[in-house]
Amino acid sequence: QVQLLESGGGVLQPGRSLRLSCAASGFTFSSFGMHWVRQAPGKGLEWVALVWYDGTKDFYADSVKGRFTISRDNSNNTLHLQMNSLRVEDTAVYYCARGLLVPVRGAIPGFYFDNWGQGTLVTVSS
Amino acid sequence: EIVMTQSPATLSVSPGERATLSCRASQSVSNNLAWYHQRPGQAPRLLIYGASTRATGIPARFSGSGSGTEFTLTISSMQSEDFAVYYCQQYDNWLTWTFGQGTKVEIK
């Protein structure tokens, strides 16, 4: 079955960097767009970033654009999130999620998320 | 950005009773809406997509309806494992896929 296992979370100070990873198994990883979605403590869900199935395109929420970089290694079935210039408001559980693409407006796609990892906690605090 | 508003914030239901949850979009999202639930300490799980299609393995007691700006998730007979937080998500708007703030369904 589909498994997604995140790692790399931790506690760090504002301005520092951290790299998260997500190991995928049980499906053809290179066929799916992959996402990071985060959840601040006691809060709702926020989409963070998307990397295209082949790694050629990546997209970000405005809240992380220019600071975070999503990438993937299809040879090792692994997803990454490089987080730089971390802020207190980036504190959250970070989930990797498999996205299912739906054409919603002609060629413009939408994604919903059919499989999620268990998440890894990132705490940014001075 | 499309704002998703869920109501109520908390719903108290007895086991075996029906639960009805609402989700409203600030502008039309057609039927590009998904529902998830999240048990404490667990990851979200996809329940419904396309506003009304059950995901693989989801029991028939879960049903979704609506289109445009108004959506409903109905659980026909609450089971113990259904007490959780429920989120709706619109995927109509490119790169601003947004979730509602959640409805907590608790045991009455």
PDB file of C-alpha atoms in Angstrom:
ATOM      1  CA  GLN A   1       0.000   0.000   0.000  1.00  0.00           C
ATOM      2  CA  VAL A   2       0.986   3.639  -0.323  1.00  0.00           C
ATOM      3  CA  GLN A   3       3.377   4.788   2.375  1.00  0.00           C
ATOM      4  CA  LEU A   4       4.819   8.225   2.951  1.00  0.00           C
ATOM      5  CA  LEU A   5       7.305   8.722   5.771  1.00  0.00           C
ATOM      6  CA  GLU A   6       8.577  12.170   6.650  1.00  0.00           C
ATOM      7  CA  SER A   7      11.755  12.945   8.532  1.00  0.00           C
ATOM      8  CA  GLY A   8      13.998  15.863   9.381  1.00  0.00           C
ATOM      9  CA  GLY A   9      11.882  17.936  11.725  1.00  0.00           C
ATOM     10  CA  GLY A  10      13.323  19.606  14.778  1.00  0.00           C
ATOM     11  CA  VAL A  11      13.649  22.693  16.958  1.00  0.00           C
ATOM     12  CA  LEU A  12      15.619  25.634  15.689  1.00  0.00           C
ATOM     13  CA  GLN A  13      15.978  29.379  15.935  1.00  0.00           C
ATOM     14  CA  PRO A  14      14.531  31.954  13.564  1.00  0.00           C
ATOM     15  CA  GLY A  15      16.659  32.538  10.487  1.00  0.00           C
ATOM     16  CA  ARG A  16      18.066  29.024  10.413  1.00  0.00           C
ATOM     17  CA  SER A  17      17.607  26.356   7.732  1.00  0.00           C
ATOM     18  CA  LEU A  18      16.208  22.842   7.752  1.00  0.00           C
ATOM     19  CA  ARG A  19      15.678  20.128   5.176  1.00  0.00           C
ATOM     20  CA  LEU A  20      12.733  17.772   5.365  1.00  0.00           C
ATOM     21  CA  SER A  21      12.504  14.478   3.514  1.00  0.00           C
ATOM     22  CA  CYS A  22       9.680  12.130   2.645  1.00  0.00           C
ATOM     23  CA  ALA A  23      10.317   8.524   1.643  1.00  0.00           C
ATOM     24  CA  ALA A  24       7.620   7.120  -0.625  1.00  0.00           C
ATOM     25  CA  SER A  25       6.757   3.502  -1.338  1.00  0.00           C
ATOM     26  CA  GLY A  26       3.924   1.354  -2.617  1.00  0.00           C
ATOM     27  CA  PHE A  27       3.233   3.326  -5.798  1.00  0.00           C
ATOM     28  CA  THR A  28       4.947   4.671  -8.908  1.00  0.00           C
ATOM     29  CA  PHE A  29       6.394   7.790  -7.320  1.00  0.00           C
ATOM     30  CA  SER A  30       7.484   9.344 -10.622  1.00  0.00           C
ATOM     31  CA  SER A  31       3.885   9.428 -11.879  1.00  0.00           C
ATOM     32  CA  PHE A  32       2.495  11.810  -9.262  1.00  0.00           C
ATOM     33  CA  GLY A  33       2.780  15.435  -8.306  1.00  0.00           C
ATOM     34  CA  MET A  34       3.890  15.640  -4.698  1.00  0.00           C
ATOM     35  CA  HIS A  35       3.072  18.303  -2.150  1.00  0.00           C
ATOM     36  CA  TRP A  36       3.922  19.602   1.266  1.00  0.00           C
ATOM     37  CA  VAL A  37       1.019  20.684   3.459  1.00  0.00           C
ATOM     38  CA  ARG A  38       1.503  22.077   6.947  1.00  0.00           C
ATOM     39  CA  GLN A  39      -0.551  22.444  10.090  1.00  0.00           C
ATOM     40  CA  ALA A  40       0.361  24.927  12.790  1.00  0.00           C
ATOM     41  CA  PRO A  41      -0.319  23.728  16.355  1.00  0.00           C
ATOM     42  CA  GLY A  42      -4.061  23.632  16.970  1.00  0.00           C
ATOM     43  CA  LYS A  43      -4.772  25.138  13.562  1.00  0.00           C
ATOM     44  CA  GLY A  44      -6.033  24.082  10.151  1.00  0.00           C
ATOM     45  CA  LEU A  45      -4.241  22.915   7.054  1.00  0.00           C
ATOM     46  CA  GLU A  46      -2.199  25.082   4.682  1.00  0.00           C
ATOM     47  CA  TRP A  47      -0.877  23.993   1.294  1.00  0.00           C
ATOM     48  CA  VAL A  48       2.828  24.852   1.021  1.00  0.00           C
ATOM     49  CA  ALA A  49       4.420  23.572  -2.182  1.00  0.00           C
ATOM     50  CA  LEU A  50       4.048  21.330  -5.227  1.00  0.00           C
ATOM     51  CA  VAL A  51       6.647  19.623  -7.399  1.00  0.00           C
ATOM     52  CA  TRP A  52       5.628  18.250 -10.752  1.00  0.00           C
ATOM     53  CA  TYR A  53       5.773  14.483 -11.281  1.00  0.00           C
ATOM     54  CA  ASP A  54       9.073  14.741 -13.193  1.00  0.00           C
ATOM     55  CA  GLY A  55      10.597  17.488 -11.065  1.00  0.00           C
ATOM     56  CA  THR A  56      10.605  20.037 -13.895  1.00  0.00           C
ATOM     57  CA  LYS A  57       8.226  22.496 -12.216  1.00  0.00           C
ATOM     58  CA  ASP A  58       7.729  23.669  -8.671  1.00  0.00           C
ATOM     59  CA  PHE A  59       5.221  26.021  -7.119  1.00  0.00           C
ATOM     60  CA  TYR A  60       4.801  27.658  -3.735  1.00  0.00           C
ATOM     61  CA  ALA A  61       2.350  29.366  -1.457  1.00  0.00           C
ATOM     62  CA  ASP A  62       3.040  33.085  -1.131  1.00  0.00           C
ATOM     63  CA  SER A  63       3.864  32.596   2.551  1.00  0.00           C
ATOM     64  CA  VAL A  64       6.983  30.534   1.722  1.00  0.00           C
ATOM     65  CA  LYS A  65       7.930  31.707  -1.757  1.00  0.00           C
ATOM     66  CA  GLY A  66      11.593  32.638  -1.986  1.00  0.00           C
ATOM     67  CA  ARG A  67      12.445  30.833   1.270  1.00  0.00           C
ATOM     68  CA  PHE A  68      11.412  27.202   0.659  1.00  0.00           C
ATOM     69  CA  THR A  69      12.434  24.873  -2.163  1.00  0.00           C
ATOM     70  CA  ILE A  70      10.662  21.632  -2.966  1.00  0.00           C
ATOM     71  CA  SER A  71      12.484  18.941  -4.912  1.00  0.00           C
ATOM     72  CA  ARG A  72      12.343  15.242  -5.608  1.00  0.00           C
ATOM     73  CA  ASP A  73      14.606  12.328  -6.444  1.00  0.00           C
ATOM     74  CA  ASN A  74      12.613   9.895  -8.544  1.00  0.00           C
ATOM     75  CA  SER A  75      15.451   7.380  -8.590  1.00  0.00           C
ATOM     76  CA  ASN A  76      15.175   7.074  -4.798  1.00  0.00           C
ATOM     77  CA  ASN A  77      11.445   7.799  -4.401  1.00  0.00           C
ATOM     78  CA  THR A  78      12.142  10.729  -2.126  1.00  0.00           C
ATOM     79  CA  LEU A  79      10.622  14.174  -1.727  1.00  0.00           C
ATOM     80  CA  HIS A  80      12.428  17.071  -0.052  1.00  0.00           C
ATOM     81  CA  LEU A  81      11.636  20.490   1.335  1.00  0.00           C
ATOM     82  CA  GLN A  82      14.544  22.866   1.897  1.00  0.00           C
ATOM     83  CA  MET A  83      13.435  25.561   4.319  1.00  0.00           C
ATOM     84  CA  ASN A  84      15.597  28.664   4.667  1.00  0.00           C
ATOM     85  CA  SER A  85      15.176  31.870   6.671  1.00  0.00           C
ATOM     86  CA  LEU A  86      12.746  30.135   8.984  1.00  0.00           C
ATOM     87  CA  ARG A  87      10.269  32.222  10.945  1.00  0.00           C
ATOM     88  CA  VAL A  88       8.319  31.578  14.118  1.00  0.00           C
ATOM     89  CA  GLU A  89       5.169  31.367  12.015  1.00  0.00           C
ATOM     90  CA  ASP A  90       6.635  28.417  10.104  1.00  0.00           C
ATOM     91  CA  THR A  91       6.173  26.285  13.228  1.00  0.00           C
ATOM     92  CA  ALA A  92       3.948  23.396  12.167  1.00  0.00           C
ATOM     93  CA  VAL A  93       3.645  19.723  11.439  1.00  0.00           C
ATOM     94  CA  TYR A  94       4.718  19.268   7.843  1.00  0.00           C
ATOM     95  CA  TYR A  95       2.988  16.549   5.857  1.00  0.00           C
ATOM     96  CA  CYS A  96       3.998  15.204   2.499  1.00  0.00           C
ATOM     97  CA  ALA A  97       0.993  14.320   0.416  1.00  0.00           C
ATOM     98  CA  ARG A  98       0.366  12.648  -2.898  1.00  0.00           C
ATOM     99  CA  GLY A  99      -1.680  14.845  -5.186  1.00  0.00           C
ATOM    100  CA  LEU A 100      -4.303  13.646  -7.625  1.00  0.00           C
ATOM    101  CA  LEU A 101      -4.522  15.969 -10.605  1.00  0.00           C
ATOM    102  CA  VAL A 102      -7.906  17.078 -11.854  1.00  0.00           C
ATOM    103  CA  PRO A 103      -8.347  19.324 -14.903  1.00  0.00           C
ATOM    104  CA  VAL A 104     -10.562  22.050 -13.515  1.00  0.00           C
ATOM    105  CA  ARG A 105     -10.343  24.845 -16.070  1.00  0.00           C
ATOM    106  CA  GLY A 106      -9.272  23.505 -19.426  1.00  0.00           C
ATOM    107  CA  ALA A 107      -5.562  22.757 -19.074  1.00  0.00           C
ATOM    108  CA  ILE A 108      -5.310  24.287 -15.598  1.00  0.00           C
ATOM    109  CA  PRO A 109      -5.122  21.544 -12.983  1.00  0.00           C
ATOM    110  CA  GLY A 110      -6.290  21.267  -9.442  1.00  0.00           C
ATOM    111  CA  PHE A 111      -5.022  18.828  -6.871  1.00  0.00           C
ATOM    112  CA  TYR A 112      -6.579  17.068  -3.967  1.00  0.00           C
ATOM    113  CA  PHE A 113      -4.580  14.801  -1.679  1.00  0.00           C
ATOM    114  CA  ASP A 114      -5.309  11.094  -1.488  1.00  0.00           C
ATOM    115  CA  ASN A 115      -2.443   9.908   0.686  1.00  0.00           C
ATOM    116  CA  TRP A 116      -0.610  11.640   3.505  1.00  0.00           C
ATOM    117  CA  GLY A 117       2.391  10.874   5.641  1.00  0.00           C
ATOM    118  CA  GLN A 118       2.276  11.024   9.414  1.00  0.00           C
ATOM    119  CA  GLY A 119       4.031  14.366   9.477  1.00  0.00           C
ATOM    120  CA  THR A 120       7.182  15.817  11.016  1.00  0.00           C
ATOM    121  CA  LEU A 121       7.157  18.683  13.511  1.00  0.00           C
ATOM    122  CA  VAL A 122       9.182  21.810  12.862  1.00  0.00           C
ATOM    123  CA  THR A 123       9.424  24.243  15.767  1.00  0.00           C
ATOM    124  CA  VAL A 124      10.971  27.652  15.208  1.00  0.00           C
ATOM    125  CA  SER A 125      11.586  29.505  18.432  1.00  0.00           C
ATOM    126  CA  SER A 126      14.124  31.873  19.895  1.00  0.00           C
TER     127      SER A 126
ATOM    128  CA  GLU B   1      -7.749  33.575  -2.516  1.00  0.00           C
ATOM    129  CA  ILE B   2     -10.911  31.550  -2.053  1.00  0.00           C
ATOM    130  CA  VAL B   3     -11.909  31.433   1.615  1.00  0.00           C
ATOM    131  CA  MET B   4     -13.566  28.253   2.819  1.00  0.00           C
ATOM    132  CA  THR B   5     -15.836  28.610   5.839  1.00  0.00           C
ATOM    133  CA  GLN B   6     -17.031  25.552   7.731  1.00  0.00           C
ATOM    134  CA  SER B   7     -19.910  25.360  10.155  1.00  0.00           C
ATOM    135  CA  PRO B   8     -20.469  24.630  12.881  1.00  0.00           C
ATOM    136  CA  ALA B   9     -17.063  24.830  14.537  1.00  0.00           C
ATOM    137  CA  THR B  10     -18.079  22.012  16.876  1.00  0.00           C
ATOM    138  CA  LEU B  11     -20.855  19.478  16.428  1.00  0.00           C
ATOM    139  CA  SER B  12     -21.998  17.225  19.270  1.00  0.00           C
ATOM    140  CA  VAL B  13     -23.539  13.985  18.064  1.00  0.00           C
ATOM    141  CA  SER B  14     -24.501  10.725  19.737  1.00  0.00           C
ATOM    142  CA  PRO B  15     -23.248   7.433  18.272  1.00  0.00           C
ATOM    143  CA  GLY B  16     -25.698   6.178  15.683  1.00  0.00           C
ATOM    144  CA  GLU B  17     -27.054   9.647  14.920  1.00  0.00           C
ATOM    145  CA  ARG B  18     -26.713  11.574  11.685  1.00  0.00           C
ATOM    146  CA  ALA B  19     -24.130  14.344  11.386  1.00  0.00           C
ATOM    147  CA  THR B  20     -24.387  17.149   8.848  1.00  0.00           C
ATOM    148  CA  LEU B  21     -21.433  19.432   8.211  1.00  0.00           C
ATOM    149  CA  SER B  22     -21.380  22.513   6.004  1.00  0.00           C
ATOM    150  CA  CYS B  23     -18.690  24.173   3.933  1.00  0.00           C
ATOM    151  CA  ARG B  24     -19.106  27.460   2.091  1.00  0.00           C
ATOM    152  CA  ALA B  25     -16.751  28.933  -0.514  1.00  0.00           C
ATOM    153  CA  SER B  26     -16.294  32.681  -0.931  1.00  0.00           C
ATOM    154  CA  GLN B  27     -16.726  32.210  -4.688  1.00  0.00           C
ATOM    155  CA  SER B  28     -17.779  29.353  -6.889  1.00  0.00           C
ATOM    156  CA  VAL B  29     -15.496  26.312  -6.958  1.00  0.00           C
ATOM    157  CA  SER B  30     -17.820  24.285  -9.179  1.00  0.00           C
ATOM    158  CA  ASN B  31     -17.613  20.731  -7.812  1.00  0.00           C
ATOM    159  CA  ASN B  32     -13.864  20.930  -7.142  1.00  0.00           C
ATOM    160  CA  LEU B  33     -14.158  20.169  -3.469  1.00  0.00           C
ATOM    161  CA  ALA B  34     -12.745  17.472  -1.216  1.00  0.00           C
ATOM    162  CA  TRP B  35     -13.473  16.429   2.356  1.00  0.00           C
ATOM    163  CA  TYR B  36     -10.992  14.946   4.823  1.00  0.00           C
ATOM    164  CA  HIS B  37     -11.133  13.867   8.406  1.00  0.00           C
ATOM    165  CA  GLN B  38      -8.331  13.903  10.926  1.00  0.00           C
ATOM    166  CA  ARG B  39      -8.259  11.894  14.124  1.00  0.00           C
ATOM    167  CA  PRO B  40      -6.115  13.225  16.997  1.00  0.00           C
ATOM    168  CA  GLY B  41      -2.429  12.726  16.329  1.00  0.00           C
ATOM    169  CA  GLN B  42      -3.046  11.340  12.854  1.00  0.00           C
ATOM    170  CA  ALA B  43      -2.713  12.582   9.322  1.00  0.00           C
ATOM    171  CA  PRO B  44      -5.762  13.738   7.390  1.00  0.00           C
ATOM    172  CA  ARG B  45      -7.572  11.086   5.369  1.00  0.00           C
ATOM    173  CA  LEU B  46      -9.402  11.743   2.109  1.00  0.00           C
ATOM    174  CA  LEU B  47     -13.114  10.988   2.311  1.00  0.00           C
ATOM    175  CA  ILE B  48     -14.775  12.677  -0.666  1.00  0.00           C
ATOM    176  CA  TYR B  49     -13.602  14.338  -3.872  1.00  0.00           C
ATOM    177  CA  GLY B  50     -15.488  15.962  -6.694  1.00  0.00           C
ATOM    178  CA  ALA B  51     -17.919  17.120  -3.988  1.00  0.00           C
ATOM    179  CA  SER B  52     -19.724  13.768  -3.933  1.00  0.00           C
ATOM    180  CA  THR B  53     -17.460  10.850  -4.890  1.00  0.00           C
ATOM    181  CA  ARG B  54     -16.293   8.647  -2.065  1.00  0.00           C
ATOM    182  CA  ALA B  55     -12.600   7.865  -1.989  1.00  0.00           C
ATOM    183  CA  THR B  56     -11.391   4.277  -2.069  1.00  0.00           C
ATOM    184  CA  GLY B  57     -12.321   2.362   1.063  1.00  0.00           C
ATOM    185  CA  ILE B  58     -14.616   5.026   2.514  1.00  0.00           C
ATOM    186  CA  PRO B  59     -17.864   3.570   3.909  1.00  0.00           C
ATOM    187  CA  ALA B  60     -21.201   4.384   2.323  1.00  0.00           C
ATOM    188  CA  ARG B  61     -22.359   6.221   5.465  1.00  0.00           C
ATOM    189  CA  PHE B  62     -20.291   9.165   4.231  1.00  0.00           C
ATOM    190  CA  SER B  63     -21.903  11.240   1.505  1.00  0.00           C
ATOM    191  CA  GLY B  64     -21.136  14.607  -0.003  1.00  0.00           C
ATOM    192  CA  SER B  65     -23.314  17.017  -1.900  1.00  0.00           C
ATOM    193  CA  GLY B  66     -23.372  20.526  -3.287  1.00  0.00           C
ATOM    194  CA  SER B  67     -21.746  22.618  -5.976  1.00  0.00           C
ATOM    195  CA  GLY B  68     -20.742  26.195  -6.541  1.00  0.00           C
ATOM    196  CA  THR B  69     -20.404  27.734  -3.105  1.00  0.00           C
ATOM    197  CA  GLU B  70     -22.411  25.485  -0.767  1.00  0.00           C
ATOM    198  CA  PHE B  71     -21.387  21.959   0.200  1.00  0.00           C
ATOM    199  CA  THR B  72     -22.496  19.388   2.740  1.00  0.00           C
ATOM    200  CA  LEU B  73     -20.911  16.297   4.217  1.00  0.00           C
ATOM    201  CA  THR B  74     -23.354  13.879   5.820  1.00  0.00           C
ATOM    202  CA  ILE B  75     -22.464  10.938   8.012  1.00  0.00           C
ATOM    203  CA  SER B  76     -25.631   8.878   8.193  1.00  0.00           C
ATOM    204  CA  SER B  77     -24.892   7.000  11.419  1.00  0.00           C
ATOM    205  CA  MET B  78     -21.938   8.103  13.504  1.00  0.00           C
ATOM    206  CA  GLN B  79     -19.521   5.366  14.501  1.00  0.00           C
ATOM    207  CA  SER B  80     -16.873   5.688  17.210  1.00  0.00           C
ATOM    208  CA  GLU B  81     -14.107   6.041  14.648  1.00  0.00           C
ATOM    209  CA  ASP B  82     -15.883   8.978  12.981  1.00  0.00           C
ATOM    210  CA  PHE B  83     -15.387  11.379  15.875  1.00  0.00           C
ATOM    211  CA  ALA B  84     -12.678  13.625  14.469  1.00  0.00           C
ATOM    212  CA  VAL B  85     -12.056  16.992  12.860  1.00  0.00           C
ATOM    213  CA  TYR B  86     -13.388  17.381   9.326  1.00  0.00           C
ATOM    214  CA  TYR B  87     -11.914  19.704   6.712  1.00  0.00           C
ATOM    215  CA  CYS B  88     -13.117  20.760   3.303  1.00  0.00           C
ATOM    216  CA  GLN B  89     -10.652  21.795   0.592  1.00  0.00           C
ATOM    217  CA  GLN B  90     -11.234  23.554  -2.709  1.00  0.00           C
ATOM    218  CA  TYR B  91      -8.965  22.719  -5.626  1.00  0.00           C
ATOM    219  CA  ASP B  92     -10.565  25.000  -8.176  1.00  0.00           C
ATOM    220  CA  ASN B  93      -8.138  27.916  -7.894  1.00  0.00           C
ATOM    221  CA  TRP B  94      -4.631  27.339  -9.252  1.00  0.00           C
ATOM    222  CA  LEU B  95      -1.907  27.376  -6.595  1.00  0.00           C
ATOM    223  CA  THR B  96      -4.209  28.660  -3.882  1.00  0.00           C
ATOM    224  CA  TRP B  97      -5.775  25.385  -2.819  1.00  0.00           C
ATOM    225  CA  THR B  98      -7.356  26.245   0.488  1.00  0.00           C
ATOM    226  CA  PHE B  99      -8.890  24.380   3.373  1.00  0.00           C
ATOM    227  CA  GLY B 100     -11.654  25.307   5.738  1.00  0.00           C
ATOM    228  CA  GLN B 101     -10.841  25.852   9.385  1.00  0.00           C
ATOM    229  CA  GLY B 102     -12.400  22.537  10.354  1.00  0.00           C
ATOM    230  CA  THR B 103     -15.452  21.161  12.155  1.00  0.00           C
ATOM    231  CA  LYS B 104     -14.813  19.080  15.248  1.00  0.00           C
ATOM    232  CA  VAL B 105     -17.369  16.306  15.642  1.00  0.00           C
ATOM    233  CA  GLU B 106     -17.488  15.218  19.267  1.00  0.00           C
ATOM    234  CA  ILE B 107     -19.432  12.664  21.247  1.00  0.00           C
ATOM    235  CA  LYS B 108     -22.583  14.044  22.794  1.00  0.00           C
TER     236      LYS B 108
END
